[in-house]
Coordinates of C-alpha atoms in Angstrom, one line a residue:
M1 CA -41.1 27.5 47.7
A2 CA -40.9 24.9 49.1
Q3 CA -43.0 23.0 47.5
R4 CA -41.2 24.6 43.9
L5 CA -37.6 23.4 45.0
T6 CA -38.9 19.2 46.0
R7 CA -39.5 18.8 42.3
P8 CA -36.3 19.9 41.0
I9 CA -34.9 18.0 44.0
F10 CA -36.9 15.0 42.3
R11 CA -36.6 15.5 38.4
L12 CA -32.5 15.7 39.8
A13 CA -33.2 12.1 41.6
T14 CA -34.9 10.6 38.6
T15 CA -32.1 11.1 36.2
L16 CA -29.4 10.6 38.4
L17 CA -31.8 7.2 38.6
L18 CA -31.9 6.1 35.0
L19 CA -27.9 7.0 34.5
F20 CA -26.9 4.6 37.1
V21 CA -29.5 2.0 35.8
A22 CA -28.4 3.0 31.9
H23 CA -24.6 3.0 33.7
A24 CA -25.3 -0.2 34.7
I25 CA -27.3 -2.3 32.1
A26 CA -24.3 -0.9 29.7
Y27 CA -21.8 -2.5 31.5
A28 CA -23.8 -5.4 32.9
D29 CA -21.8 -8.1 31.2
N30 CA -18.4 -5.9 31.5
P31 CA -15.9 -7.8 33.7
Q32 CA -17.4 -7.9 36.8
K33 CA -14.2 -8.2 38.9
M34 CA -10.6 -6.9 37.8
N35 CA -7.5 -8.0 39.7
M36 CA -4.1 -5.6 39.2
L37 CA -1.0 -8.0 39.5
S38 CA 1.7 -6.1 38.6
K39 CA 1.6 -2.8 36.5
N40 CA 1.4 -4.7 32.8
H41 CA -0.4 -7.7 34.3
C42 CA -4.4 -8.5 35.4
M43 CA -6.9 -11.2 34.8
L44 CA -10.8 -9.9 34.9
A45 CA -13.3 -12.3 36.0
F46 CA -16.6 -13.0 34.0
D47 CA -20.0 -13.7 35.3
T48 CA -21.7 -17.1 33.5
P49 CA -22.0 -15.3 29.9
T50 CA -25.1 -15.6 27.9
T51 CA -23.6 -13.8 24.8
R52 CA -21.9 -14.9 21.6
Y53 CA -19.0 -12.7 21.4
L54 CA -16.7 -10.4 23.8
L55 CA -16.2 -7.1 22.1
L56 CA -12.2 -6.4 23.0
P57 CA -11.4 -2.6 22.2
V58 CA -8.1 -2.2 19.6
E59 CA -6.1 0.8 19.3
E60 CA -3.7 -0.3 16.2
K61 CA -0.5 2.3 17.7
A62 CA -0.9 0.2 20.8
E63 CA 1.7 -2.7 22.4
L64 CA 0.4 -6.2 22.2
C65 CA -1.0 -7.7 24.7
N66 CA -1.0 -11.3 25.5
L67 CA -4.6 -12.5 26.5
R68 CA -5.7 -16.6 28.0
L69 CA -8.7 -17.3 27.5
I70 CA -9.4 -19.8 31.4
V71 CA -12.6 -21.8 31.8
D72 CA -12.0 -24.2 35.0
N73 CA -8.4 -23.2 34.9
N74 CA -7.3 -24.1 31.6
A75 CA -6.2 -22.0 29.1
I76 CA -8.6 -23.0 26.6
Q77 CA -7.4 -19.7 24.0
T78 CA -4.2 -17.9 24.0
L79 CA -4.1 -14.3 21.4
N80 CA -2.4 -11.2 21.1
V81 CA -4.1 -8.6 21.0
R82 CA -3.5 -4.2 20.8
L83 CA -6.1 -3.5 23.8
A84 CA -6.7 0.5 23.3
A85 CA -4.6 2.6 25.7
D86 CA -5.2 6.2 25.0
H87 CA -8.6 5.6 22.7
V88 CA -10.1 3.0 20.2
D89 CA -9.7 2.0 17.1
Y90 CA -12.4 -0.8 16.6
F91 CA -13.5 -3.5 17.7
V92 CA -12.9 -7.5 17.3
P93 CA -15.2 -10.2 18.6
L94 CA -13.4 -12.9 20.8
A95 CA -16.4 -15.8 20.5
L96 CA -17.1 -17.4 23.8
D97 CA -18.9 -20.7 22.3
A98 CA -16.0 -23.1 24.0
V99 CA -16.7 -21.4 26.9
K100 CA -20.1 -22.9 27.0
G101 CA -21.8 -20.8 29.7
K102 CA -19.6 -21.0 32.4
P103 CA -17.4 -18.1 34.2
F104 CA -14.4 -17.4 32.5
V105 CA -11.2 -15.7 33.4
L106 CA -9.3 -13.7 30.9
D107 CA -5.9 -13.4 32.1
V108 CA -3.8 -10.3 30.3
H109 CA -0.3 -9.3 30.3
A110 CA 0.8 -6.2 28.4
Q111 CA 3.8 -6.6 26.5
G112 CA 6.4 -2.8 26.2
D113 CA 7.5 -0.2 28.3
V114 CA 4.4 0.5 30.7
R115 CA 6.5 3.6 31.9
K116 CA 5.9 4.8 28.0
N117 CA 2.2 3.3 27.8
G118 CA 0.9 3.4 31.5
N119 CA -0.8 1.4 33.3
L120 CA -2.2 -1.1 32.8
N121 CA -5.5 -0.1 34.7
D122 CA -5.7 3.3 32.5
Y123 CA -6.1 1.7 29.9
V124 CA -9.3 3.1 27.8
C125 CA -10.4 -0.7 27.0
W126 CA -12.0 -1.7 30.4
K127 CA -14.7 0.7 30.4
N128 CA -15.4 -0.3 26.3
M129 CA -15.6 -3.7 26.4
T130 CA -18.9 -5.4 25.8
M131 CA -20.5 -8.6 25.3
T132 CA -23.0 -9.1 22.4
D133 CA -24.9 -11.6 20.6
N134 CA -23.9 -9.9 17.0
F135 CA -21.2 -8.2 15.6
D136 CA -21.3 -6.3 13.1
T137 CA -19.0 -6.5 9.5
A138 CA -20.8 -4.2 7.4
N139 CA -18.2 -2.3 5.2
R140 CA -17.0 1.0 6.9
E141 CA -14.0 1.1 4.6
K142 CA -14.4 3.4 1.9
W143 CA -11.5 1.7 0.1
R144 CA -13.1 -2.0 0.7
P145 CA -13.3 -3.3 -2.7
L146 CA -16.2 -3.8 -4.8
Y147 CA -15.0 -7.1 -6.5
H148 CA -12.2 -8.4 -4.8
H149 CA -12.0 -11.2 -2.2
T150 CA -11.3 -9.3 0.9
P151 CA -11.8 -10.7 4.7
P152 CA -14.9 -9.7 6.5
Y153 CA -12.8 -7.9 8.9
G154 CA -9.2 -8.1 10.4
W155 CA -5.7 -8.8 8.9
M156 CA -5.4 -11.2 5.8
N157 CA -2.3 -12.0 3.8
D158 CA -1.3 -15.7 1.6
P159 CA -4.2 -16.8 0.2
N160 CA -4.1 -20.4 1.7
G161 CA -5.4 -24.0 0.5
L162 CA -7.2 -23.1 -2.7
F163 CA -9.4 -26.0 -4.2
Y164 CA -12.0 -26.5 -6.1
K165 CA -14.7 -29.5 -5.6
D166 CA -18.5 -29.8 -6.2
G167 CA -19.3 -26.4 -7.8
L168 CA -17.7 -24.2 -5.1
Y169 CA -14.2 -22.3 -5.3
H170 CA -12.6 -22.7 -1.6
L171 CA -10.0 -19.9 -0.4
Y172 CA -8.5 -20.1 3.1
Y173 CA -6.1 -17.4 3.5
Q174 CA -3.4 -16.1 6.8
W175 CA -6.1 -14.1 8.8
N176 CA -5.9 -12.1 12.4
P177 CA -9.4 -12.0 13.6
Y178 CA -8.0 -9.8 16.3
G179 CA -6.7 -6.8 14.5
S180 CA -6.0 -5.2 11.3
Q181 CA -2.6 -6.1 11.8
W182 CA -0.1 -9.2 11.2
E183 CA -0.3 -11.7 14.4
N184 CA -2.5 -14.2 15.7
M185 CA -2.0 -17.2 12.0
T186 CA -4.9 -18.7 11.5
W187 CA -6.8 -20.1 8.3
G188 CA -9.8 -18.1 7.3
H189 CA -12.2 -19.5 4.6
S190 CA -14.1 -17.8 1.9
V191 CA -16.4 -19.3 -1.2
S192 CA -17.6 -18.7 -4.6
K193 CA -19.2 -20.4 -7.6
D194 CA -17.6 -17.2 -9.7
L195 CA -13.9 -16.9 -8.7
V196 CA -15.4 -13.1 -8.4
H197 CA -18.6 -12.9 -5.6
W198 CA -17.4 -14.8 -2.2
E199 CA -18.9 -15.7 0.8
D200 CA -17.4 -15.7 4.4
R201 CA -17.5 -19.1 6.0
G202 CA -15.6 -17.8 8.8
T203 CA -12.3 -19.8 11.1
A204 CA -11.3 -23.2 9.5
I205 CA -8.8 -24.2 11.1
A206 CA -7.1 -22.4 14.5
P207 CA -3.5 -22.2 16.1
D208 CA -3.0 -24.5 18.5
A209 CA -0.4 -25.8 21.2
L210 CA 2.0 -26.8 17.7
G211 CA 2.0 -23.2 17.1
T212 CA -0.4 -20.8 15.0
I213 CA -1.4 -21.8 11.6
F214 CA 1.0 -20.1 8.4
S215 CA 0.8 -20.7 5.0
G216 CA -0.4 -24.1 2.9
C217 CA -2.4 -25.9 0.6
C218 CA -5.5 -28.0 0.7
V219 CA -6.0 -31.5 -1.7
V220 CA -9.3 -33.5 -3.1
D221 CA -7.8 -37.0 -2.2
H222 CA -10.0 -39.1 -5.0
N223 CA -9.0 -42.7 -4.0
N224 CA -8.5 -42.3 -0.4
T225 CA -5.1 -42.6 -0.3
A226 CA -4.7 -41.2 3.4
G227 CA -7.6 -43.2 4.5
F228 CA -9.6 -40.1 5.6
G229 CA -12.4 -41.6 3.0
A230 CA -12.8 -41.1 -0.5
G231 CA -13.1 -37.5 -1.7
A232 CA -11.8 -36.3 1.6
V233 CA -10.2 -32.9 1.4
V234 CA -6.9 -33.0 3.1
A235 CA -4.7 -29.5 4.3
F236 CA -1.3 -29.4 4.5
Y237 CA 0.1 -25.8 6.7
T238 CA 3.1 -25.2 8.5
S239 CA 2.9 -24.7 12.5
A240 CA 5.1 -22.0 13.7
G241 CA 5.6 -22.3 16.9
E242 CA 9.2 -22.3 18.4
N243 CA 10.2 -23.9 15.0
Q244 CA 8.1 -24.4 11.8
T245 CA 7.2 -27.6 11.7
Q246 CA 4.7 -29.2 8.9
S247 CA 1.2 -30.2 9.8
M248 CA -2.3 -31.5 7.9
A249 CA -5.7 -31.7 8.6
Y250 CA -8.4 -33.5 7.0
S251 CA -12.2 -32.6 6.3
T252 CA -15.1 -34.2 5.3
D253 CA -17.8 -32.2 4.7
N254 CA -15.5 -30.9 1.7
G255 CA -13.7 -28.1 3.4
Q256 CA -16.2 -26.7 6.0
T257 CA -14.8 -28.2 8.8
F258 CA -11.1 -29.9 9.6
T259 CA -9.6 -32.6 12.2
K260 CA -5.8 -31.8 12.9
Y261 CA -4.4 -35.3 12.0
D262 CA -3.3 -36.8 15.8
R263 CA 0.2 -37.6 14.4
N264 CA 1.4 -34.0 13.6
P265 CA 3.8 -32.7 12.6
V266 CA 4.3 -34.9 10.0
I267 CA 7.6 -33.3 9.0
T268 CA 10.4 -31.7 10.5
A269 CA 14.1 -29.9 9.8
P270 CA 16.4 -28.1 11.8
I271 CA 15.9 -24.9 9.3
P272 CA 14.9 -21.4 10.5
D273 CA 12.4 -20.5 7.6
F274 CA 10.6 -24.0 6.9
R275 CA 7.3 -23.3 5.3
D276 CA 4.7 -23.3 3.3
P277 CA 4.2 -26.7 1.9
H278 CA 2.0 -27.3 -1.6
V279 CA 1.1 -30.6 -2.6
F280 CA -0.3 -32.5 -5.8
W281 CA -0.7 -35.8 -7.1
H282 CA 2.1 -36.6 -9.5
Q283 CA 0.5 -39.5 -12.2
P284 CA 3.4 -41.1 -14.0
T285 CA 4.9 -41.9 -10.9
E286 CA 2.1 -42.1 -8.9
R287 CA 2.6 -40.4 -5.8
W288 CA 2.1 -37.3 -3.7
I289 CA 5.1 -34.5 -4.1
M290 CA 5.2 -31.9 -1.4
V291 CA 7.3 -28.5 -2.4
L292 CA 8.5 -26.7 0.4
A293 CA 10.0 -23.1 1.0
A294 CA 13.9 -23.9 2.9
G295 CA 15.6 -20.8 3.6
Q296 CA 16.4 -19.7 0.3
E297 CA 15.3 -23.2 -1.9
M298 CA 12.5 -25.2 -3.0
Q299 CA 13.1 -29.2 -1.1
F300 CA 10.6 -31.9 -2.6
Y301 CA 9.5 -34.6 -0.8
S302 CA 6.8 -37.6 -2.2
S303 CA 4.4 -40.1 -0.6
K304 CA 1.5 -42.8 -1.3
N305 CA -0.3 -42.3 1.4
L306 CA -0.1 -37.9 2.7
K307 CA 0.7 -39.2 5.9
E308 CA 4.9 -40.6 5.5
W309 CA 6.9 -38.3 3.5
T310 CA 10.6 -38.7 1.7
F311 CA 13.0 -36.5 1.3
E312 CA 13.8 -36.7 -2.6
N313 CA 15.6 -33.1 -4.1
R314 CA 16.5 -29.8 -3.8
F315 CA 16.4 -26.6 -6.2
G316 CA 17.6 -23.2 -6.1
E317 CA 21.1 -22.7 -4.7
G318 CA 22.5 -20.2 -7.4
Y319 CA 19.0 -20.2 -9.6
G320 CA 17.1 -16.7 -9.9
N321 CA 16.9 -14.0 -6.9
H322 CA 18.2 -14.3 -3.8
D323 CA 17.4 -11.1 -2.1
G324 CA 15.8 -12.3 0.1
V325 CA 13.5 -15.5 1.9
W326 CA 11.8 -17.9 -0.7
E327 CA 8.2 -19.3 0.0
C328 CA 4.6 -20.3 -0.9
P329 CA 5.9 -22.4 -3.8
D330 CA 3.9 -24.1 -6.4
L331 CA 4.6 -26.5 -9.1
M332 CA 2.4 -27.6 -11.7
Q333 CA 2.6 -28.3 -15.5
L334 CA 1.5 -26.1 -18.4
P335 CA 1.1 -26.3 -22.1
V336 CA 3.0 -24.2 -24.3
R337 CA 0.8 -22.0 -26.7
G338 CA 1.3 -22.9 -30.5
I339 CA 2.9 -26.1 -30.2
D340 CA 2.2 -29.7 -29.1
K341 CA 4.6 -29.8 -25.5
Q342 CA 3.8 -29.1 -22.2
K343 CA 6.9 -27.4 -19.3
W344 CA 7.1 -27.2 -15.7
M345 CA 6.9 -24.5 -13.8
L346 CA 8.2 -23.5 -10.1
I347 CA 6.7 -20.8 -8.3
C348 CA 9.1 -18.9 -6.0
N349 CA 7.4 -15.8 -4.2
I350 CA 10.3 -13.7 -2.2
N351 CA 10.8 -11.4 0.0
P352 CA 12.5 -8.7 -0.1
G353 CA 14.1 -8.8 -3.7
G354 CA 11.3 -7.9 -5.6
P355 CA 12.0 -6.1 -9.1
F356 CA 10.3 -2.8 -7.2
G357 CA 11.1 -3.2 -3.8
G358 CA 9.6 -5.2 -1.2
N359 CA 8.0 -8.8 -2.6
A360 CA 7.4 -10.6 -5.3
T361 CA 6.7 -13.6 -8.0
Q362 CA 9.5 -15.6 -9.2
Y363 CA 8.7 -18.4 -11.6
F364 CA 11.6 -20.6 -13.5
I365 CA 10.5 -22.8 -16.4
G366 CA 11.6 -26.8 -16.3
E367 CA 11.2 -30.3 -15.8
F368 CA 10.4 -32.4 -13.2
D369 CA 10.3 -36.2 -13.6
G370 CA 8.9 -36.6 -9.2
H371 CA 12.3 -36.3 -7.7
Q372 CA 14.0 -33.2 -9.3
F373 CA 13.4 -29.7 -11.1
T374 CA 15.7 -29.2 -13.5
C375 CA 15.5 -25.7 -15.1
E376 CA 15.7 -24.9 -18.5
D377 CA 17.8 -21.3 -18.0
K378 CA 20.6 -19.9 -17.2
P379 CA 21.4 -19.7 -13.3
E380 CA 21.6 -16.1 -13.5
T381 CA 18.1 -15.6 -15.1
T382 CA 15.4 -14.2 -13.2
K383 CA 12.1 -14.1 -13.9
W384 CA 8.7 -12.1 -12.8
M385 CA 5.1 -13.2 -12.8
D386 CA 4.2 -9.3 -12.5
Y387 CA 6.0 -6.0 -12.3
G388 CA 3.7 -4.5 -9.7
K389 CA 4.3 -3.8 -6.1
D390 CA 1.2 -5.9 -5.0
H391 CA 1.3 -9.4 -6.1
Y392 CA 2.5 -11.9 -3.8
A393 CA 1.9 -15.5 -2.2
A394 CA 1.1 -16.5 -5.9
I395 CA -0.9 -20.3 -5.5
T396 CA -3.2 -21.9 -7.8
F397 CA -6.3 -24.2 -7.0
D398 CA -6.7 -28.2 -6.7
N399 CA -8.8 -30.0 -8.6
A400 CA -10.0 -26.5 -10.8
P401 CA -12.4 -27.7 -13.7
Q402 CA -11.0 -28.7 -17.0
G403 CA -7.4 -29.2 -16.1
R404 CA -7.3 -25.1 -15.2
R405 CA -4.6 -23.1 -13.6
I406 CA -6.5 -20.6 -11.6
L407 CA -3.9 -18.1 -9.9
M408 CA -4.7 -15.4 -7.2
T409 CA -2.3 -13.5 -5.2
W410 CA -2.4 -11.5 -1.8
M411 CA -2.7 -7.6 -3.2
S412 CA 0.2 -6.2 -1.0
N413 CA 3.5 -5.9 0.0
W414 CA 5.2 -6.3 2.7
Q415 CA 6.7 -2.9 3.0
Y416 CA 3.7 -1.3 4.3
G417 CA 0.8 -3.9 4.3
N418 CA 0.5 -3.5 8.1
Q419 CA 0.0 0.1 7.5
V420 CA -1.9 0.5 4.5
P421 CA -5.0 3.8 5.1
T422 CA -8.1 1.2 6.2
Q423 CA -9.1 -0.2 9.9
Q424 CA -11.7 -2.8 9.4
F425 CA -9.6 -5.0 7.2
R426 CA -6.4 -5.1 5.7
S427 CA -5.3 -6.0 2.2
A428 CA -7.2 -8.1 -0.8
N429 CA -6.2 -10.6 -2.9
T430 CA -5.9 -10.1 -6.7
I431 CA -8.4 -10.9 -9.9
A432 CA -7.9 -14.6 -10.7
C433 CA -6.1 -16.0 -13.6
D434 CA -5.3 -18.5 -15.6
L435 CA -2.0 -19.8 -16.3
D436 CA 0.3 -21.0 -19.3
L437 CA 3.4 -20.4 -21.4
F438 CA 4.3 -19.0 -24.5
E439 CA 7.5 -18.8 -26.2
H440 CA 9.9 -15.4 -27.3
D441 CA 13.5 -14.9 -28.4
G442 CA 14.1 -18.4 -27.6
Q443 CA 12.8 -18.4 -24.1
T444 CA 9.8 -19.9 -22.2
F445 CA 7.5 -17.4 -20.1
V446 CA 4.2 -17.5 -17.9
G447 CA 1.2 -16.1 -20.0
R448 CA -1.2 -14.6 -17.1
T449 CA -4.4 -13.9 -17.8
P450 CA -8.1 -13.2 -16.5
S451 CA -10.6 -15.8 -15.9
K452 CA -12.9 -16.3 -18.1
E453 CA -15.1 -15.0 -15.1
L454 CA -14.5 -12.1 -14.9
L455 CA -15.8 -11.2 -18.4
A456 CA -19.4 -12.5 -17.1
A457 CA -18.6 -10.0 -14.5
R458 CA -18.9 -7.4 -16.4
G459 CA -21.8 -5.4 -16.0
K460 CA -23.4 -2.5 -18.6
P461 CA -20.8 -0.3 -20.6
L462 CA -20.2 2.9 -19.1
F463 CA -18.8 4.0 -22.9
K464 CA -17.5 1.7 -25.9
N465 CA -14.9 2.9 -27.9
S466 CA -14.4 6.7 -27.4
T467 CA -11.0 7.8 -28.9
S468 CA -11.6 11.3 -27.3
A469 CA -8.3 13.1 -25.4
R470 CA -10.2 13.4 -22.4
R471 CA -13.0 11.3 -21.2
T472 CA -15.4 12.0 -18.0
F473 CA -17.9 9.2 -17.3
N474 CA -19.3 8.1 -13.5
P475 CA -18.4 4.9 -12.6
A476 CA -20.2 2.9 -10.1
Q477 CA -18.6 3.4 -7.3
G478 CA -14.7 3.4 -8.7
A479 CA -14.7 -0.2 -9.7
Y480 CA -14.6 -0.8 -13.3
E481 CA -12.5 -2.5 -16.0
L482 CA -11.5 -0.4 -18.6
V483 CA -10.3 -2.7 -22.2
M484 CA -7.5 -0.5 -24.1
V485 CA -7.7 -1.8 -27.9
I486 CA -4.2 -0.4 -29.3
K487 CA -3.2 0.0 -33.3
P488 CA 1.2 0.2 -32.4
Q489 CA 3.6 1.8 -34.4
T490 CA 7.1 0.9 -34.7
K491 CA 8.3 3.7 -32.9
G492 CA 5.0 5.0 -31.0
K493 CA 3.5 5.5 -27.5
T494 CA 0.3 5.2 -26.1
S495 CA -0.4 6.7 -22.1
L496 CA -3.9 6.9 -20.4
T497 CA -4.0 8.5 -17.6
L498 CA -6.9 8.0 -14.8
Q499 CA -7.8 11.4 -12.9
N500 CA -9.7 12.3 -10.4
A501 CA -11.0 15.8 -9.4
A502 CA -8.6 16.3 -7.1
G503 CA -6.3 15.3 -9.1
E504 CA -5.1 12.3 -8.4
K505 CA -3.7 10.4 -11.2
V506 CA -2.3 6.6 -12.4
V507 CA -0.6 6.9 -15.7
V508 CA -0.6 3.7 -17.7
S509 CA 1.8 4.2 -20.7
Y510 CA 3.3 1.6 -23.7
D511 CA 6.5 2.5 -25.2
V512 CA 6.6 0.4 -28.3
A513 CA 10.5 1.2 -29.4
A514 CA 10.9 -0.1 -25.7
Q515 CA 8.7 -3.0 -25.9
T516 CA 7.7 -1.7 -22.0
L517 CA 4.8 -1.1 -20.1
S518 CA 4.8 1.1 -17.0
V519 CA 2.0 2.2 -13.9
D520 CA 3.2 5.4 -12.9
R521 CA 1.2 5.4 -9.0
T522 CA 3.4 8.5 -7.2
Q523 CA 0.5 10.9 -7.9
S524 CA -2.4 7.9 -6.8
G525 CA -3.4 9.8 -4.3
K526 CA -2.8 8.9 0.1
S527 CA 0.7 7.7 0.2
D528 CA 2.2 8.9 3.6
F529 CA 1.7 6.1 5.2
S530 CA 5.0 4.6 3.5
D531 CA 8.3 6.0 2.0
G532 CA 8.7 2.5 -0.1
F533 CA 4.9 3.3 -1.4
K534 CA 5.3 5.9 -4.3
A535 CA 6.7 4.2 -7.2
V536 CA 7.2 3.8 -11.4
T537 CA 6.9 0.1 -12.0
V538 CA 7.6 -1.1 -15.7
A539 CA 6.9 -4.6 -17.5
P540 CA 8.5 -5.5 -20.3
T541 CA 6.2 -7.0 -22.9
R542 CA 7.9 -9.7 -25.0
G543 CA 6.3 -8.3 -28.4
L544 CA 3.5 -6.1 -28.9
I545 CA 0.8 -5.3 -27.3
T546 CA -3.0 -4.9 -28.7
T547 CA -5.4 -5.2 -25.8
L548 CA -4.7 -4.1 -22.4
R549 CA -7.5 -5.1 -19.6
I550 CA -7.3 -2.9 -16.8
F551 CA -9.3 -4.0 -13.7
V552 CA -9.5 -0.3 -11.4
D553 CA -11.4 -1.4 -8.1
K554 CA -11.3 1.2 -5.4
S555 CA -8.0 0.7 -3.7
S556 CA -6.4 -1.0 -6.9
V557 CA -5.3 -1.4 -10.5
E558 CA -4.5 -4.7 -12.5
V559 CA -2.8 -3.6 -15.8
I560 CA -3.1 -6.9 -17.6
D561 CA -2.1 -7.6 -21.6
A562 CA -5.1 -9.7 -22.7
Q563 CA -2.7 -12.0 -24.1
G564 CA -1.0 -12.9 -20.6
K565 CA 2.3 -11.6 -21.5
A566 CA 2.3 -8.8 -18.9
S567 CA 0.4 -7.3 -15.7
L568 CA 1.1 -4.8 -13.2
T569 CA -1.0 -4.6 -9.9
N570 CA -0.5 -2.3 -7.9
L571 CA -3.1 -0.6 -5.0
V572 CA -3.8 3.7 -5.1
F573 CA -6.1 5.1 -2.3
P574 CA -7.2 7.4 -4.3
T575 CA -10.1 10.4 -1.8
T576 CA -12.6 9.9 -4.7
P577 CA -12.8 7.7 -7.5
Y578 CA -11.2 8.1 -10.8
N579 CA -13.1 9.6 -12.6
T580 CA -11.6 11.0 -16.1
L581 CA -9.7 9.4 -18.7
L582 CA -6.7 10.8 -20.4
L583 CA -5.8 9.1 -24.2
E584 CA -2.4 10.4 -25.6
N585 CA -0.7 8.5 -28.3
S586 CA 2.7 9.9 -30.4
G587 CA 4.5 8.6 -32.9
G588 CA 2.2 7.3 -35.1
N589 CA -0.2 5.1 -32.1
K590 CA -4.2 4.7 -32.4
A591 CA -6.0 3.0 -29.1
N592 CA -9.2 3.7 -28.2
V593 CA -10.6 3.2 -24.5
S594 CA -14.2 1.4 -23.7
A595 CA -15.2 0.8 -19.8
F596 CA -17.4 -1.6 -18.6
E597 CA -19.2 -1.7 -14.6
M598 CA -18.3 -4.6 -12.3
K599 CA -21.4 -6.5 -11.1

């Protein structure tokens, strides 16, 4: 009897020992000491780390915590993270490279009402905070696009610093590496050879004592006007501290790493919304020109050396839409189709004030002499580049080949950008488009045409030239391009419905008589995350449309006239991919549809 009792006790002791060892191994790299200083303030002391990352558990509904990474009694990094209070939604990595193997302290101060959220020492994050050498960025989101640019993880908004050099397109972007909601603005970096497939290059420009890193641009300084070397890449960005000021950094390795200018900021002004510098070389005056968003106007500055800037002029009062703050400018000269003439276009992104709520991109056509922009339209005229809900922060690539003006934009809306139903990442960029100008009814408008690289990205056809009223097909993971060829009649209408087995649908409609193109996403799928998401968006066609290109990805539908006269960009979140097309014609209209995989 005694022997039979001893064995269970031994097995129990062995099990407990194994559990203890497993627990010790699992938490060996967890905080060695936690000092509670108040209900919302603590310090975590770590021994010498031997791993690359400290994984921070995030809960999106939790209050922000302010973290300071302290080494040798110096705060070497400050960030804001929604540390998990009740449950863990996902993890984000805090890189420990700067710690250099030394003991460090994480100083944590929880914001918000601790009476509501509970004491900081009760947060579940402490039991889940671990160290590791690897951070998994493999896609875990069913709505992550297949052929649109996205960040590897975390929040993304405006594209920044677009430029082309030595066979690579460089795209920087507003990035939060520590969560999938807006915070900790940093420049992330991606590169591409074809504007479709993108490679992550990590952090390019990080926050500093002047503030977080807001939007801006990059230029290739071919003639070494700044003294950083011929061909140096010079970045301009807004330092968002207590006030917004303009700073610069330069790169001598083609944009992979940047050195911040030691005399930042280079431009200051007593203006609350003073940001988003865009710089280009103006050959007629042989000077660099900077356009800056300043409240509800654009300001122009000039420089010979990219370091010292002189105020030139301003534009905006009384012109266009002023229902929101003006942001993210761009200024360029473009050819006008069919005539031997060029005109200048000033891009002005605005939030709010868009035609269907939230943000949008307006533009002005006119002349620029190196000192002043003069708009050719009446002040009350507003021209929108895109009539969807999800087209913002539109800017072009510097130094693009063959003199092309290639545009990319943030594909979301500030009405719901922080709430869309993804967590590993939030937001994508639109497809790349080439810009030119065209005339219609005595006015000049921008043409936005899918870049030729999108044709090269077409895979095998799923079907071609279908005139069937109903067509079911098997799209590869819900990502494809549709081409609809229309033979319009004076009073005709054509509609194309993209639908799935759940009955979720997007309806694209062309009304010839009304000269309108519309997209109805009111039944497109998941939409309960925002009252502002359901929408029917409508664009003027400015003449007849004969071909539509419809780019469908896992969470977006971009409808673009093949001639670039009309476009509507909209997010969608179907529970399963749209795999059925319903084609309807009336009033004598005829149409056929082809579908192509995207590779």
